[in-house]
Coordinates of C-alpha atoms and ligand atoms in Angstrom, one line a residue:
X1 CA 0.0 0.0 0.0
X2 CA 1.5 3.3 -1.1
X3 CA 1.6 6.1 1.4
X4 CA -1.0 8.1 -0.8
X5 CA -3.5 5.3 -0.8
X6 CA -3.1 4.8 3.0
X7 CA -3.7 8.6 3.5
X8 CA -6.8 8.6 1.4
X9 CA -8.1 5.6 3.3
X10 CA -7.4 7.1 6.6
X11 CA -9.0 10.4 5.5
X12 CA -12.2 8.6 4.5
X13 CA -12.2 6.5 7.6
X14 CA -11.8 9.6 9.7
X15 CA -14.7 11.3 7.9
X16 CA -17.0 8.3 8.5
X17 CA -16.0 8.2 12.2
X18 CA -16.8 11.8 12.5
X19 CA -20.2 11.4 11.0
X20 CA -21.0 8.7 13.5
X21 CA -19.7 10.7 16.4
X22 CA -21.7 13.7 15.3
X23 CA -24.8 11.6 15.0
X24 CA -24.4 10.1 18.5
X25 CA -23.5 13.4 20.1
X26 CA -26.6 14.9 18.5
X27 CA -28.8 12.0 19.7
X28 CA -27.4 12.2 23.3
X29 CA -28.2 16.0 23.4
X30 CA -31.7 15.4 22.1
X31 CA -32.3 12.6 24.7
X32 CA -31.0 14.8 27.5
X33 CA -33.2 17.7 26.3
X34 CA -36.2 15.5 26.0
X35 CA -35.8 14.1 29.5
X36 CA -35.3 17.6 30.9
X37 CA -38.4 18.9 29.3
X38 CA -40.4 15.8 30.4
X39 CA -39.1 16.3 34.0
X40 CA -40.1 20.0 34.0
X41 CA -43.5 19.2 32.5
X42 CA -44.1 16.5 35.2
X43 CA -43.0 18.9 38.0
X44 CA -45.2 21.7 36.8
X45 CA -48.3 19.6 36.1
X46 CA -48.2 16.8 38.6
X47 CA -46.5 18.2 41.7
X48 CA -48.5 21.3 42.5
X49 CA -46.3 24.0 41.1
X50 CA -49.2 24.7 38.8
X51 CA -52.2 22.7 40.0
X52 CA -54.7 21.6 37.4
X53 CA -57.9 22.4 39.2
X54 CA -60.5 23.0 36.4
X55 CA -61.3 19.3 35.9
X56 CA -61.9 18.9 39.6
X57 CA -64.2 21.8 39.9
X58 CA -66.1 20.6 36.8
X59 CA -66.7 17.1 38.4
X60 CA -70.1 17.2 40.1
X61 CA -69.1 14.3 42.4
X62 CA -66.2 16.1 44.1
X63 CA -66.8 17.8 47.4
X64 CA -65.3 20.9 46.0
X65 CA -68.7 21.6 44.5
X66 CA -70.8 20.5 47.5
X67 CA -72.9 23.2 49.1
X68 CA -71.4 22.5 52.5
X69 CA -68.0 23.6 51.4
X70 CA -69.3 26.9 50.0
X71 CA -70.4 29.9 52.1
X72 CA -68.9 30.3 55.6
X73 CA -68.1 26.6 56.0
X74 CA -69.3 26.6 59.6
X75 CA -72.7 25.2 60.7
X76 CA -74.1 25.0 64.2
X77 CA -75.6 21.5 64.5
X78 CA -76.8 21.6 68.1
X79 CA -76.8 23.7 71.3
X80 CA -73.1 23.1 71.7
X81 CA -71.9 21.4 68.5
X82 CA -70.6 22.6 65.2
X83 CA -69.6 21.2 61.9
X84 CA -66.7 22.9 60.0
X85 CA -66.2 22.3 56.3
X86 CA -62.6 22.9 55.5
X87 CA -61.3 23.3 52.0
X88 CA -57.6 23.3 51.4
X89 CA -56.3 25.0 48.3
X90 CA -52.9 26.2 47.2
X91 CA -52.2 28.0 49.6
X92 CA -55.0 28.7 52.0
X93 CA -57.6 27.1 54.3
X94 CA -61.2 28.1 53.9
X95 CA -62.4 29.0 56.5
X96 CA -59.4 30.2 58.4
X97 CA -56.9 31.9 56.1
X98 CA -58.9 34.9 54.8
X99 CA -61.0 35.3 58.0
X100 CA -60.3 33.5 61.3
X101 CA -62.6 30.7 62.2
X102 CA -64.4 31.5 65.5
X103 CA -65.8 28.8 67.8
X104 CA -66.7 28.6 71.5
X105 CA -64.5 26.7 74.0
X106 CA -66.1 23.4 75.1
X107 CA -68.1 22.9 72.0
X108 CA -68.1 19.6 70.1
X109 CA -66.6 20.4 66.7
X110 CA -66.5 18.1 63.7
X111 CA -64.1 19.1 61.0
X112 CA -64.8 17.8 57.5
X113 CA -61.7 18.3 55.4
X114 CA -61.0 18.1 51.7
X115 CA -58.8 19.6 49.1
X116 CA -59.8 21.5 45.9
X117 CA -56.5 20.8 44.2
X118 CA -53.5 18.8 45.5
X119 CA -52.7 17.0 48.7
X120 CA -52.5 19.1 51.8
X121 CA -51.9 18.3 55.5
X122 CA -54.6 19.6 57.8
X123 CA -53.0 20.1 61.2
X124 CA -54.1 22.3 64.1
X125 CA -51.1 23.1 66.2
X126 CA -51.4 22.2 69.9
X127 CA -54.1 19.6 69.2
X128 CA -54.3 16.0 68.1
X129 CA -55.9 17.1 64.8
X130 CA -53.9 15.9 61.9
X131 CA -55.3 14.5 58.7
X132 CA -54.6 14.7 55.0
X133 CA -56.8 16.8 52.7
X134 CA -57.3 14.8 49.6
X135 CA -59.1 16.0 46.5
X136 CA -62.3 14.1 46.0
X137 CA -62.3 12.6 49.5
X138 CA -63.7 14.1 52.7
X139 CA -62.0 13.2 56.0
X140 CA -63.5 14.0 59.3
X141 CA -62.3 14.4 62.9
X142 CA -64.1 15.6 66.0
X143 CA -62.5 17.7 68.7
X144 CA -63.3 19.9 71.7
X145 CA -61.2 23.0 72.3
X146 CA -61.1 23.2 76.1
X147 CA -59.0 26.4 76.4
X148 CA -59.9 29.7 74.8
X149 CA -57.1 31.2 72.7
X150 CA -55.7 31.4 69.1
X151 CA -54.9 28.2 67.3
X152 CA -53.2 27.8 63.9
X153 CA -54.1 25.5 61.1
X154 CA -50.9 24.6 59.3
X155 CA -50.3 22.5 56.2
X156 CA -47.9 19.7 56.9
X157 CA -47.9 18.1 53.4
X158 CA -45.6 19.8 50.9
X159 CA -47.8 21.4 48.3
X160 CA -45.7 23.8 46.3
X161 CA -44.1 27.2 46.5
X162 CA -46.5 28.7 49.0
X163 CA -46.7 25.6 51.3
X164 CA -45.0 27.2 54.3
X165 CA -47.4 30.2 54.2
X166 CA -50.6 28.0 54.1
X167 CA -51.8 29.0 57.5
X168 CA -55.3 29.5 59.0
X169 CA -56.4 30.9 62.3
X170 CA -58.9 29.6 64.8
X171 CA -60.1 31.8 67.6
X172 CA -61.6 29.9 70.5
X173 CA -63.7 32.3 72.6
X174 CA -64.8 31.8 76.2
X175 CA -67.2 29.1 77.0
X176 CA -70.8 29.6 75.7
X177 CA -73.1 29.6 78.8
X178 CA -75.8 27.1 78.1
Ligands
CUA201 CU1 -50.8 22.9 51.5 CU2 -48.6 22.3 52.1

């Protein structure tokens, strides 16, 4: 093999190798980009950064549309008992966040808790109340606040950028004299 033939062969070989390398580098970059876009899409749409709520509100079977969860969310059910309908949404509790929830000490209170969008954790600090607010599901828990004072509803389930500010207030007034 003359030196010229060998050079020509090596040149062509080199070109072919470069074509393959370019193709594989391009393919790898496309795969990385596709995975990145898919991950961002998933985070935005499935993990509460932007919650898709419209289809939930449109569903007539979800508690989000039940009359009990509209209006004030508080109903007196007896001389000394109340039902509270709590709706968690990014990032507030209704009732509780916009206006404090006011109840008398010593009353028997049943909380019905649900979510209008993603999972939230319904916890009232200083009490044993702690349940998960699940869209489409109503959890309930009963409690009697013995001491007057201010209690805070916090969210203990990470639900997006405003999670740590998802706070509601409960004011327990002095005992109602029956
Ligand atoms: Cu709601 Cu965290």
